[in-house]
XYZ file of C-alpha atoms in Angstrom:
780
model
C 102.114 176.890 103.374
C 101.273 177.885 106.900
C 98.145 175.766 106.705
C 100.204 172.654 105.713
C 102.622 173.142 108.600
C 99.735 173.532 111.020
C 98.107 170.350 109.701
C 101.388 168.375 110.111
C 101.828 169.671 113.677
C 98.268 168.720 114.547
C 98.718 165.217 113.108
C 101.930 164.671 115.048
C 100.241 165.770 118.281
C 97.411 163.325 117.604
C 99.963 160.555 117.008
C 101.764 161.358 120.242
C 98.501 161.462 122.164
C 97.353 158.231 120.519
C 100.638 156.507 121.337
C 100.651 157.533 125.007
C 96.969 156.822 125.327
C 97.523 153.341 123.900
C 100.574 152.798 126.070
C 98.919 153.994 129.271
C 95.732 152.166 128.362
C 97.694 148.974 127.899
C 99.316 149.431 131.281
C 95.947 150.143 132.888
C 94.425 147.084 131.221
C 97.360 144.953 132.351
C 96.972 146.274 135.899
C 93.210 145.678 135.739
C 93.728 142.134 134.454
C 96.226 141.467 137.274
C 93.770 142.849 139.831
C 90.877 140.872 138.367
C 92.953 137.700 138.366
C 93.980 138.424 141.951
C 90.335 138.973 142.932
C 89.401 135.615 141.443
C 87.337 136.973 138.515
C 88.986 134.439 136.155
C 88.616 131.545 138.561
C 89.702 130.536 142.030
C 93.201 131.629 143.042
C 95.263 129.823 145.680
C 94.811 131.118 149.226
C 97.640 132.217 151.496
C 97.422 128.838 153.236
C 97.646 126.977 149.899
C 100.667 129.038 148.910
C 102.224 128.265 152.299
C 101.470 124.549 151.952
C 101.062 123.641 148.269
C 99.424 120.243 147.776
C 101.949 117.580 146.843
C 101.914 113.802 146.757
C 104.946 112.585 148.681
C 106.054 108.981 148.400
C 106.524 106.911 151.544
C 110.179 105.828 151.555
C 111.433 102.520 152.963
C 114.964 102.484 154.404
C 117.264 99.607 155.213
C 119.105 99.368 158.556
C 122.260 100.600 156.821
C 120.540 103.720 155.488
C 119.826 102.708 151.884
C 116.487 103.201 150.134
C 114.804 99.835 149.564
C 111.760 101.202 147.777
C 108.771 103.530 147.893
C 105.006 103.492 147.941
C 103.495 106.253 145.871
C 100.941 107.691 143.538
C 103.785 109.944 142.405
C 107.302 108.715 143.072
C 108.379 111.907 144.791
C 110.773 112.250 147.723
C 111.735 115.877 148.421
C 115.265 117.073 148.978
C 116.546 120.217 150.682
C 118.368 123.004 148.865
C 121.605 121.962 150.630
C 121.309 118.567 148.891
C 121.322 120.135 145.414
C 124.822 120.325 143.881
C 126.041 123.656 142.541
C 126.435 122.249 139.024
C 122.717 121.344 138.936
C 121.530 124.788 140.204
C 123.913 126.555 137.831
C 122.732 124.463 134.884
C 119.110 125.190 135.769
C 119.536 128.970 136.034
C 121.786 129.200 132.939
C 119.254 127.369 130.788
C 115.821 128.211 132.182
C 116.114 131.659 133.776
C 119.375 133.606 133.344
C 118.035 136.649 135.273
C 116.493 134.520 138.019
C 118.099 136.469 140.888
C 117.187 139.846 139.323
C 113.395 139.569 138.974
C 110.459 139.106 141.333
C 108.682 136.324 139.486
C 108.211 138.017 136.084
C 111.095 138.694 133.714
C 109.960 141.940 132.014
C 112.827 141.905 129.529
C 112.155 138.309 128.576
C 108.435 138.953 128.282
C 108.925 141.915 125.890
C 111.361 139.824 123.818
C 108.880 136.975 123.626
C 106.089 139.316 122.515
C 108.249 141.192 120.003
C 109.584 138.057 118.351
C 106.451 135.884 118.901
C 108.516 133.406 120.962
C 110.985 132.602 118.189
C 113.932 133.747 120.337
C 112.863 131.911 123.447
C 109.981 131.986 125.887
C 109.530 134.236 128.874
C 108.536 131.779 131.625
C 110.656 132.188 134.707
C 111.429 129.302 137.064
C 108.867 130.796 139.429
C 106.215 130.854 136.698
C 106.960 127.258 135.800
C 106.543 126.340 139.467
C 103.237 128.245 139.604
C 102.064 126.285 136.573
C 103.100 122.977 138.163
C 101.426 123.733 141.448
C 98.216 125.467 140.434
C 97.386 125.855 136.702
C 98.643 122.423 135.540
C 97.991 121.759 131.788
C 97.986 124.689 129.335
C 94.585 125.138 127.581
C 94.276 124.821 123.782
C 91.846 127.730 123.791
C 93.738 131.007 123.170
C 91.608 133.126 125.527
C 91.816 130.548 128.295
C 95.560 130.165 127.734
C 96.032 133.950 128.130
C 94.017 133.933 131.345
C 96.093 130.975 132.647
C 99.267 132.917 131.857
C 97.997 135.992 133.726
C 97.122 133.828 136.733
C 100.620 132.320 136.627
C 102.120 135.836 136.704
C 100.033 136.753 139.742
C 100.850 133.474 141.536
C 104.561 133.915 140.662
C 104.668 137.333 142.323
C 102.952 135.924 145.400
C 105.344 132.933 145.470
C 108.333 135.316 145.331
C 106.944 137.182 148.360
C 106.291 133.963 150.212
C 109.515 132.023 149.539
C 113.234 132.635 149.098
C 114.884 132.063 145.715
C 116.538 128.900 147.066
C 113.183 127.543 148.296
C 111.563 128.164 144.883
C 114.343 126.317 143.078
C 114.018 123.406 145.519
C 110.217 123.275 145.169
C 110.477 123.384 141.358
C 112.976 120.527 141.138
C 111.085 118.479 143.733
C 107.860 118.867 141.754
C 108.944 118.274 138.164
C 107.948 114.973 136.537
C 110.889 113.398 134.706
C 108.701 110.432 133.589
C 109.483 106.750 134.105
C 108.030 107.170 137.613
C 110.711 109.735 138.434
C 108.884 112.666 140.010
C 111.249 115.181 141.539
C 115.005 115.523 141.265
C 115.838 112.839 143.835
C 113.827 110.145 142.074
C 115.210 111.272 138.702
C 118.814 111.073 139.976
C 118.250 107.607 141.388
C 116.344 106.240 138.390
C 118.456 107.667 135.586
C 121.858 107.584 137.257
C 121.466 105.379 140.362
C 122.849 108.063 142.686
C 121.697 110.768 145.032
C 121.395 114.341 143.608
C 124.449 115.638 145.501
C 126.576 113.043 143.680
C 125.589 114.069 140.143
C 128.488 115.216 137.971
C 128.143 118.181 135.612
C 127.179 116.263 132.453
C 124.596 114.229 134.405
C 123.105 117.389 135.889
C 122.951 118.832 132.372
C 121.001 115.784 131.122
C 118.354 116.242 133.806
C 118.110 120.015 133.225
C 117.785 119.338 129.500
C 114.658 117.274 130.263
C 112.936 120.260 131.866
C 112.148 121.565 128.369
C 110.292 118.343 127.529
C 110.893 115.144 129.563
C 109.709 112.887 126.736
C 111.291 114.561 123.692
C 114.645 114.837 125.501
C 114.538 111.571 127.448
C 117.914 109.731 127.601
C 116.238 106.361 128.276
C 114.182 106.148 125.079
C 116.297 105.076 122.099
C 114.449 107.298 119.588
C 115.077 110.405 121.713
C 118.693 109.800 122.797
C 120.089 112.062 120.052
C 117.715 114.836 121.199
C 118.853 114.331 124.763
C 122.533 114.551 123.806
C 121.990 117.738 121.740
C 119.981 119.394 124.468
C 122.531 118.386 127.102
C 125.240 120.088 125.081
C 123.092 123.224 124.783
C 122.813 123.282 128.573
C 126.589 122.924 128.893
C 126.958 125.800 126.408
C 124.644 127.978 128.475
C 126.680 127.196 131.569
C 129.825 128.386 129.808
C 128.016 131.489 128.530
C 127.045 132.389 132.073
C 130.502 131.826 133.514
C 129.901 128.523 135.300
C 132.200 126.571 132.948
C 135.327 127.545 131.035
C 135.324 127.056 127.297
C 137.775 124.205 127.718
C 135.513 122.483 130.266
C 132.495 122.973 128.012
C 134.255 121.528 124.951
C 135.537 118.571 126.955
C 132.140 117.763 128.477
C 130.340 118.116 125.181
C 132.569 115.410 123.677
C 131.470 112.853 126.260
C 128.955 110.198 125.159
C 125.510 110.126 126.718
C 125.542 107.599 129.577
C 122.837 106.691 132.063
C 122.466 103.934 134.659
C 118.750 103.237 134.468
C 117.516 101.849 137.803
C 113.710 101.624 137.851
C 111.855 102.067 141.114
C 108.509 100.503 140.184
C 106.635 98.395 142.716
C 107.641 95.211 140.831
C 111.280 96.208 140.507
C 114.357 96.859 142.613
C 115.499 95.078 145.763
C 113.390 93.377 148.445
C 110.222 93.383 146.300
C 108.531 90.565 148.246
C 109.479 92.185 151.530
C 108.089 95.551 150.426
C 104.804 93.883 149.439
C 104.534 92.297 152.881
C 105.551 95.558 154.559
C 102.756 97.327 152.674
C 100.251 95.109 154.494
C 101.989 95.775 157.819
C 101.713 99.525 157.260
C 98.052 99.363 156.313
C 97.309 97.517 159.544
C 99.342 100.070 161.523
C 97.521 102.974 159.837
C 94.125 101.508 160.850
C 95.160 101.488 164.501
C 97.138 104.771 164.557
C 95.219 107.749 163.048
C 96.558 111.297 162.810
C 95.837 113.708 165.726
C 92.823 115.068 163.770
C 91.413 111.530 163.352
C 92.281 111.303 159.642
C 94.165 108.209 158.484
C 97.687 108.347 157.130
C 98.082 107.605 153.421
C 101.210 105.668 152.512
C 100.947 106.856 148.881
C 100.993 110.605 149.527
C 101.935 111.480 153.114
C 105.711 111.097 152.725
C 106.204 108.711 155.659
C 109.687 107.374 156.364
C 109.771 103.688 157.301
C 112.993 102.348 158.827
C 113.350 98.582 158.618
C 115.618 95.879 159.995
C 116.636 94.697 156.523
C 120.313 95.135 155.686
C 120.586 96.144 152.021
C 123.881 94.247 151.562
C 122.578 91.019 153.056
C 119.351 91.395 151.080
C 121.415 91.743 147.902
C 123.473 88.655 148.733
C 120.349 86.650 149.515
C 118.700 87.596 146.234
C 121.877 86.802 144.317
C 122.158 83.394 146.003
C 118.556 82.512 145.166
C 118.956 83.564 141.513
C 122.287 81.792 141.007
C 121.088 78.470 142.397
C 117.517 78.484 141.097
C 118.667 79.167 137.530
C 120.892 76.072 137.686
C 118.303 73.945 139.461
C 115.566 74.894 136.992
C 117.778 73.876 134.042
C 118.212 70.404 135.546
C 114.510 70.197 136.406
C 113.520 71.088 132.830
C 115.994 68.540 131.476
C 114.473 65.749 133.600
C 110.976 66.756 132.491
C 111.649 66.333 128.764
C 110.448 62.709 128.807
C 107.738 63.274 131.410
C 104.396 62.911 129.624
C 102.516 64.714 132.392
C 105.093 67.548 132.760
C 105.465 69.553 134.857
C 103.457 67.262 137.182
C 104.376 63.844 138.503
C 102.401 61.135 140.227
C 98.921 62.421 139.340
C 96.455 61.645 136.574
C 94.738 63.712 133.913
C 91.735 64.478 136.089
C 93.908 65.913 138.847
C 95.887 67.943 136.333
C 92.674 69.326 134.871
C 91.529 70.359 138.372
C 94.802 72.196 138.957
C 94.603 74.078 135.641
C 90.868 74.853 136.035
C 91.514 76.271 139.487
C 94.380 78.394 138.162
C 92.193 79.728 135.322
C 89.412 80.754 137.740
C 91.956 82.511 139.968
C 93.492 84.428 137.062
C 93.077 88.134 136.315
C 91.748 87.227 132.849
C 88.896 85.228 134.324
C 87.971 87.865 136.900
C 88.004 90.703 134.356
C 85.890 88.826 131.813
C 83.499 87.653 134.493
C 83.072 91.243 135.704
C 82.036 92.250 132.189
C 79.276 89.633 132.245
C 80.853 87.395 129.596
C 79.508 83.866 129.402
C 81.653 81.186 131.121
C 81.915 79.107 127.958
C 83.371 82.081 126.106
C 85.746 82.745 128.943
C 86.979 79.127 128.784
C 87.339 79.359 125.019
C 89.515 82.479 125.385
C 92.086 80.411 127.285
C 92.693 78.324 124.166
C 93.331 81.173 121.721
C 96.949 82.022 121.077
C 98.078 85.560 121.843
C 101.314 87.495 122.117
C 102.702 87.819 125.656
C 105.823 88.475 127.637
C 106.778 85.719 130.012
C 109.453 85.132 132.648
C 112.572 83.261 131.627
C 115.855 82.440 133.351
C 117.586 83.035 129.999
C 119.541 86.242 130.561
C 117.147 86.745 133.522
C 114.869 88.811 131.278
C 111.277 88.559 130.089
C 110.889 87.082 126.619
C 108.285 87.704 123.922
C 106.352 84.676 122.800
C 103.007 83.465 121.458
C 100.985 80.896 123.408
C 97.519 80.289 124.740
C 96.674 81.486 128.253
C 96.108 77.829 129.186
C 99.608 76.927 128.047
C 100.994 79.915 129.963
C 99.468 78.462 133.147
C 101.322 75.188 132.562
C 104.460 77.136 131.675
C 104.471 79.002 134.973
C 103.542 75.861 136.937
C 106.776 74.289 135.685
C 108.988 76.691 137.621
C 110.493 75.771 140.992
C 110.254 78.621 143.479
C 112.042 79.541 146.699
C 111.651 81.364 149.985
C 114.494 82.568 152.225
C 114.777 84.577 155.427
C 117.732 85.573 157.547
C 117.531 86.902 161.120
C 119.732 88.036 164.000
C 118.659 85.733 166.868
C 119.694 88.067 169.678
C 117.619 91.040 168.466
C 114.955 89.496 166.254
C 115.966 91.781 163.382
C 115.112 90.281 159.999
C 118.146 91.024 157.812
C 117.078 89.451 154.474
C 113.745 88.383 153.005
C 113.387 86.716 149.607
C 109.826 85.591 148.945
C 110.300 84.086 145.492
C 112.274 84.054 142.249
C 110.587 86.994 140.512
C 107.969 89.267 142.081
C 106.623 90.572 138.782
C 105.538 87.126 137.610
C 105.222 85.124 140.853
C 103.299 87.250 143.361
C 102.691 84.440 145.886
C 105.120 85.015 148.743
C 107.099 82.125 150.265
C 108.452 83.593 153.512
C 105.327 84.471 155.488
C 102.371 83.755 153.230
C 103.169 80.195 152.081
C 103.091 77.316 154.566
C 104.720 74.085 153.366
C 105.417 70.687 154.838
C 108.722 70.938 156.731
C 109.972 67.335 156.696
C 112.947 66.541 158.877
C 113.590 70.186 159.800
C 110.861 69.527 162.394
C 112.933 66.886 164.220
C 115.037 69.345 166.271
C 111.834 70.467 168.006
C 111.191 66.877 169.096
C 114.766 66.431 170.333
C 114.748 69.840 172.055
C 111.610 68.849 173.990
C 113.282 65.634 175.157
C 116.458 67.477 176.160
C 114.551 70.163 178.039
C 112.131 67.815 179.826
C 114.127 64.593 180.223
C 117.638 66.102 180.340
C 118.775 63.740 177.557
C 122.309 64.030 176.259
C 123.288 64.100 172.550
C 125.218 60.988 173.480
C 122.143 59.174 174.770
C 121.781 55.953 172.763
C 118.707 54.293 171.313
C 118.277 51.244 169.051
C 118.136 51.903 165.335
C 115.355 49.396 164.852
C 111.740 49.771 163.772
C 109.679 51.043 166.649
C 105.889 50.722 166.782
C 103.580 53.156 168.562
C 100.331 51.207 169.099
C 96.912 52.423 168.021
C 95.278 54.639 170.608
C 98.548 56.144 171.881
C 99.652 59.679 170.996
C 96.743 60.164 168.588
C 97.663 57.135 166.502
C 94.587 55.496 164.930
C 96.418 52.331 163.827
C 99.825 50.907 164.668
C 102.486 53.303 163.450
C 105.946 51.973 162.539
C 107.935 54.576 160.576
C 110.871 53.332 158.535
C 114.188 54.858 157.593
C 114.923 55.958 154.046
C 116.848 53.215 152.254
C 116.359 50.579 154.936
C 119.269 51.595 157.153
C 118.822 49.719 160.476
C 120.803 48.090 163.216
C 122.869 48.830 166.305
C 122.672 51.519 168.938
C 123.040 55.136 167.852
C 123.409 58.396 169.740
C 120.797 61.130 169.380
C 123.426 63.249 167.676
C 124.160 60.613 165.079
C 120.454 59.876 164.639
C 119.630 63.500 163.881
C 122.603 63.791 161.527
C 121.394 60.728 159.644
C 117.725 61.727 160.020
C 116.765 58.306 161.351
C 112.982 58.072 161.597
C 113.216 55.052 163.914
C 114.998 57.034 166.617
C 112.765 60.076 166.218
C 109.705 57.861 166.689
C 111.169 56.542 169.944
C 111.844 60.101 171.168
C 108.297 61.305 170.415
C 107.006 58.213 172.177
C 108.955 59.250 175.287
C 107.769 62.888 175.386
C 104.442 62.776 173.560
C 103.253 65.186 170.874
C 101.507 67.674 173.230
C 104.752 68.954 174.874
C 106.291 69.357 171.411
C 103.322 71.459 170.268
C 103.520 73.463 173.487
C 107.185 74.194 172.742
C 106.315 75.268 169.197
C 103.690 77.643 170.547
C 106.286 79.254 172.817
C 108.631 79.524 169.840
C 106.139 81.751 168.014
C 104.634 79.069 165.739
C 100.920 79.146 164.997
C 99.925 75.726 166.337
C 96.163 76.141 165.774
C 96.062 73.542 162.961
C 98.653 71.125 164.359
C 97.050 67.923 165.613
C 98.666 66.240 168.667
C 99.641 63.059 166.836
C 102.931 61.177 166.764
C 103.386 61.649 163.018
C 104.264 65.309 163.492
C 107.705 64.104 164.624
C 108.594 63.391 160.973
C 107.562 66.841 159.760
C 104.075 66.308 158.374
C 102.989 69.808 159.509
C 102.901 72.867 157.265
C 104.870 75.889 158.513
C 106.241 79.064 156.975
C 109.895 79.988 156.499
C 109.216 82.945 158.809
C 108.026 80.652 161.614
C 110.911 78.204 161.145
C 113.622 80.877 161.239
C 112.164 82.627 164.311
C 111.745 79.269 166.115
C 115.304 78.074 165.328
C 116.629 81.463 166.448
C 115.617 80.635 170.010
C 118.187 77.809 170.061
C 120.916 80.228 168.996
C 119.767 82.811 171.573
C 120.278 80.629 174.634
C 116.654 79.599 174.903
C 115.169 83.087 174.718
C 112.546 83.707 172.034
C 112.677 87.206 170.489
C 109.744 88.171 168.305
C 110.962 88.983 164.754
C 111.058 92.682 163.898
C 110.851 94.156 160.440
C 110.061 97.829 161.245
C 112.178 99.683 163.793
C 110.567 103.117 163.463
C 108.165 105.202 161.393
C 108.443 108.982 160.944
C 106.202 111.535 159.242
C 107.507 113.809 156.495
C 108.802 116.270 159.102
C 110.795 113.651 161.025
C 108.360 113.289 163.936
C 108.502 109.701 165.270
C 105.126 108.017 164.956
C 106.182 104.470 165.859
C 109.146 103.012 167.715
C 109.635 99.256 167.948
C 109.684 97.777 171.453
C 111.379 94.359 171.613
C 109.270 91.420 172.773
C 110.986 88.378 174.269
C 110.312 85.454 176.597
C 112.237 82.564 178.136
C 111.291 79.299 176.418
C 113.899 76.798 177.591
C 117.030 76.700 179.671
C 120.279 77.980 178.235
C 121.658 74.480 178.689
C 118.852 72.818 176.692
C 119.233 75.353 173.876
C 123.008 74.797 173.704
C 122.613 71.012 173.661
C 120.083 71.279 170.836
C 122.557 73.413 168.879
C 125.245 70.792 169.594
C 122.952 68.106 168.187
C 122.426 70.095 164.976
C 126.150 70.691 164.573
C 126.384 66.993 163.883
C 124.290 67.475 160.742
C 127.084 69.530 159.128
C 129.870 67.376 160.546
C 128.810 63.984 159.265
C 125.194 64.160 158.166
C 123.093 65.538 155.309
C 124.748 68.964 155.628
C 128.302 67.628 155.257
C 128.670 69.089 151.769
C 129.009 72.531 153.365
C 132.486 71.461 154.447
C 133.692 69.057 151.728
C 135.887 69.686 148.702
C 135.144 66.322 146.987
C 131.965 66.155 144.943
C 130.222 63.643 142.656
C 129.821 64.602 138.991
C 126.202 65.765 139.220
C 127.155 68.469 141.761
C 128.407 70.828 139.039
C 124.874 71.173 137.655
C 122.786 71.530 140.798
C 124.894 72.095 143.944
C 125.632 75.698 142.948
C 128.788 77.210 144.390
C 130.286 73.974 145.722
C 132.800 73.591 147.313
C 131.859 75.973 150.142
C 134.654 74.802 152.473
C 133.231 76.244 155.680
C 135.383 75.444 158.674
C 133.501 77.329 161.349
C 130.794 76.124 163.719
C 127.518 75.568 161.884
C 124.351 73.994 163.241
C 121.763 73.000 160.704
C 119.115 70.621 159.441
C 117.984 69.562 156.008
C 114.436 68.528 155.251
C 112.769 66.678 152.398
C 109.068 65.846 152.170
C 107.179 63.002 150.549
C 107.854 62.708 146.789
C 110.495 65.441 147.101
C 107.813 68.146 146.931
C 109.686 70.366 149.375
C 113.372 70.860 150.062
C 114.505 72.724 153.207
C 117.690 73.823 154.875
C 117.945 75.620 158.185
C 121.423 76.981 158.994
C 122.658 78.573 162.228
C 125.840 80.404 163.167
C 126.097 82.236 166.536
C 124.638 85.559 165.347
C 122.671 84.664 162.224
C 119.887 82.139 161.542
C 118.732 81.567 157.982
C 116.111 79.281 156.462
C 115.543 78.239 152.860
C 112.632 76.429 151.207
C 112.541 75.289 147.563
C 109.720 73.572 145.684
C 107.002 73.855 143.078
C 103.836 75.903 143.474
C 101.928 72.621 143.400
C 103.135 69.612 145.354
C 102.876 67.436 142.237
C 105.709 69.501 140.685
C 108.903 67.848 141.907
C 112.037 65.921 140.945
C 111.600 62.189 140.287
C 114.388 61.111 142.646
C 115.779 62.050 146.029
C 119.249 62.705 144.629
C 118.022 65.963 143.125
C 114.899 66.485 145.205
C 116.414 66.399 148.698
C 116.854 69.507 150.813
C 120.630 69.153 150.630
C 120.447 69.672 146.844
C 117.461 71.968 146.428
C 117.834 74.345 149.395
C 121.267 73.989 151.039
C 123.230 75.548 148.113
C 121.343 78.805 148.520
C 122.406 78.949 152.156
C 125.982 78.085 151.201
C 126.182 80.779 148.504
C 124.602 83.357 150.799
C 126.954 82.661 153.678
C 130.020 82.792 151.465
C 128.925 86.235 150.356
C 128.165 87.570 153.859
C 131.420 86.211 155.210
C 133.295 87.900 152.389
C 131.798 91.236 153.502
C 133.705 91.704 156.738
C 131.779 94.874 157.639
C 128.751 92.698 158.390
C 130.644 91.003 161.247
C 128.931 87.634 160.867
C 130.396 85.257 163.451
C 132.764 82.409 162.681
C 133.197 81.625 166.374
C 132.063 78.599 168.338
C 128.622 78.658 169.946
C 128.953 79.959 173.501
C 129.001 77.116 175.991
C 127.085 77.582 179.275
C 129.336 77.865 182.327
C 127.694 75.091 184.314
C 126.882 72.599 181.563
C 125.647 69.408 183.238
C 124.671 67.507 180.096
C 127.396 65.561 178.300
C 127.923 66.734 174.715
C 131.244 65.085 173.760
C 130.098 61.849 172.109
C 133.392 60.673 170.658
C 133.823 56.927 171.223
C 130.128 56.241 171.962
C 129.606 54.447 168.637
C 132.016 52.047 167.017
C 133.871 53.715 164.172
C 132.216 57.101 164.726
C 134.648 59.920 163.950
C 137.180 57.645 162.209
C 136.201 58.663 158.652
C 136.783 61.966 156.953
C 133.896 64.157 155.878
C 134.682 63.289 152.230
C 134.494 59.548 152.990
C 131.205 59.923 154.808
C 129.776 61.922 151.958
C 130.900 59.439 149.322
C 129.151 56.632 151.199
C 125.956 58.648 151.431
C 125.993 59.698 147.794
C 126.672 56.141 146.617
C 123.712 54.790 148.613
C 121.507 57.816 147.733
C 120.619 57.993 151.415
C 121.671 61.528 152.213
C 118.167 62.499 153.382
C 115.034 60.776 154.637
C 111.650 61.077 152.956
C 109.851 62.815 155.831
C 106.570 61.075 156.627
C 107.373 57.740 154.957
């Protein structure tokens, strides 16, 4: 009996010793593992410096002049926010769901860890917010190998403790939310807020904050954007709301009310091909790369726009940019419908006036410039096989104005080239003449599908929009008045004069001749006969010299008389900046698109310094403006003021009637065969230019009625100006152009021509529409 009791006592002692030995041994092993991990036995650990400055890719952010984000350049679309910018409901949702004892531990939640071990994770994991941050920053993807996964977890524990020593709780939360990838190019809480809800983080309401916190568990499985996962997202959101109530951040009534709400997002993608000012951002990217080459960091390293978190402040006004893009879309959709309708019986559509051989050359050139050709060529594929691939049908998504969305279709790559060639495109720029600030920039109809940019990159024949440069030269040099009269008869410049190789006798569109006309009336009616007489008086060289002073690249402009009718190719950018000098009293101000650049810490790296120069007298500039006012008072721009309209207006003159009553100077332009339509419009503190045409000059309307600048381009200007005038905060002027105090040139031309001024704008327009002589064919 005594022996049995002794045996039991000995066994119990052994059990106690075994238990404590195992317990203490486990603790010692855990300590040893921690120490070994800290010493780097299991692989390199982050240094103090790396903990102080964890490596992150920060997007460069582009801001408008009114403080809105226009876009970003990034490898990861991440723009950090400060803790003060995080709303309480977001922080409360995060802690309630991911780490209830966040403020009570130092990186490792012992209670949660024991629970996770005891129940094998069935009652929740044990990762704290700090551990999740450690994983994001340093251990990345969890290994599938169990031993490696355990080592990774131990390293995360060690890093978590170090992070807690290095940073405050608020800083860790901020770093975690700034680092998390919410997918759909939404890296960090600010990008996620903007992409999923189109708002800044501080403006998130409770249910929206809960949706984003729900995604922290798995951003794909609980993604509110993907249709198949919306139910998951809703359920997980409601769990987050429940956790907030459990932890005292919501009342039961608030929880129940919020859980009944449907799942709503406002998806606003921020890809490089999407959002506002896409063409401008593409051009700006080139500007920044050039700046980076010339402005290295203090240590000699170059800035990286995709990861250095630069802040680029531009002159673009987000509201005016929006109005410009809307105006282009509204008009081009209408114009394209009419263009397609007129092409239905065109056997060579979308081309006109060229033969099969020329069409083949255009298509062959487009094929060889395509991504498909380059990629197949790089793989060493035979050219015959490459050509054959362009005739095999395949599924593709193509641009369509229908609902302004891409459509799925099946066609050959060759047919897709012809399909895209059939679209008319546009370029528009708007600028403040007194400061040179570019306020709106629309380089085309859709950046995703039409990458070629039509503000700065494209140079197109300008037609009659060139004529004001000829008249301005004559006014500045010869002191001519808008009331100065010349015969409206055919004028010949003989061979050998002004670069003319054979006698040159330009004619007016429609054969409109006879009588004496003032310069103002001649410009309004775009009379080639009068323009030829003016260029004969001043010569082409002084005109080119003026252009050079106006910021135009004149390298490829020959000093010949024919330039007077607009045979030269210029960009919308050059035209707007040049016309702005007339509105700015003869002072040229170099256009500005970037006002300042800062690094991620707010240090100014670049500050714009205005560049300007006197080009002509204030008087000459005002008189030129006065001349161009005649274009909108009785010339090809009259439809900006009229209420009457012919039947075809409803299809193509989008937004008419505009009914402007304020001072507007302007000029329309149409080139040979209606390949290009232009309108330049000026009010005292805003100059805007619009070009419309096909990618190839053989893509155009068959008649001047639809192909003239007053139909193709002017409506975009009209729509845009109606929108900017409706936004009174923009303060766009409706005043008269400021008259110089000592004006010596006569500008009041009433009574100089018989009958001039006796007809209403509507009567003048009816006459022009009936004769189909609204605009000249520049160069004919």
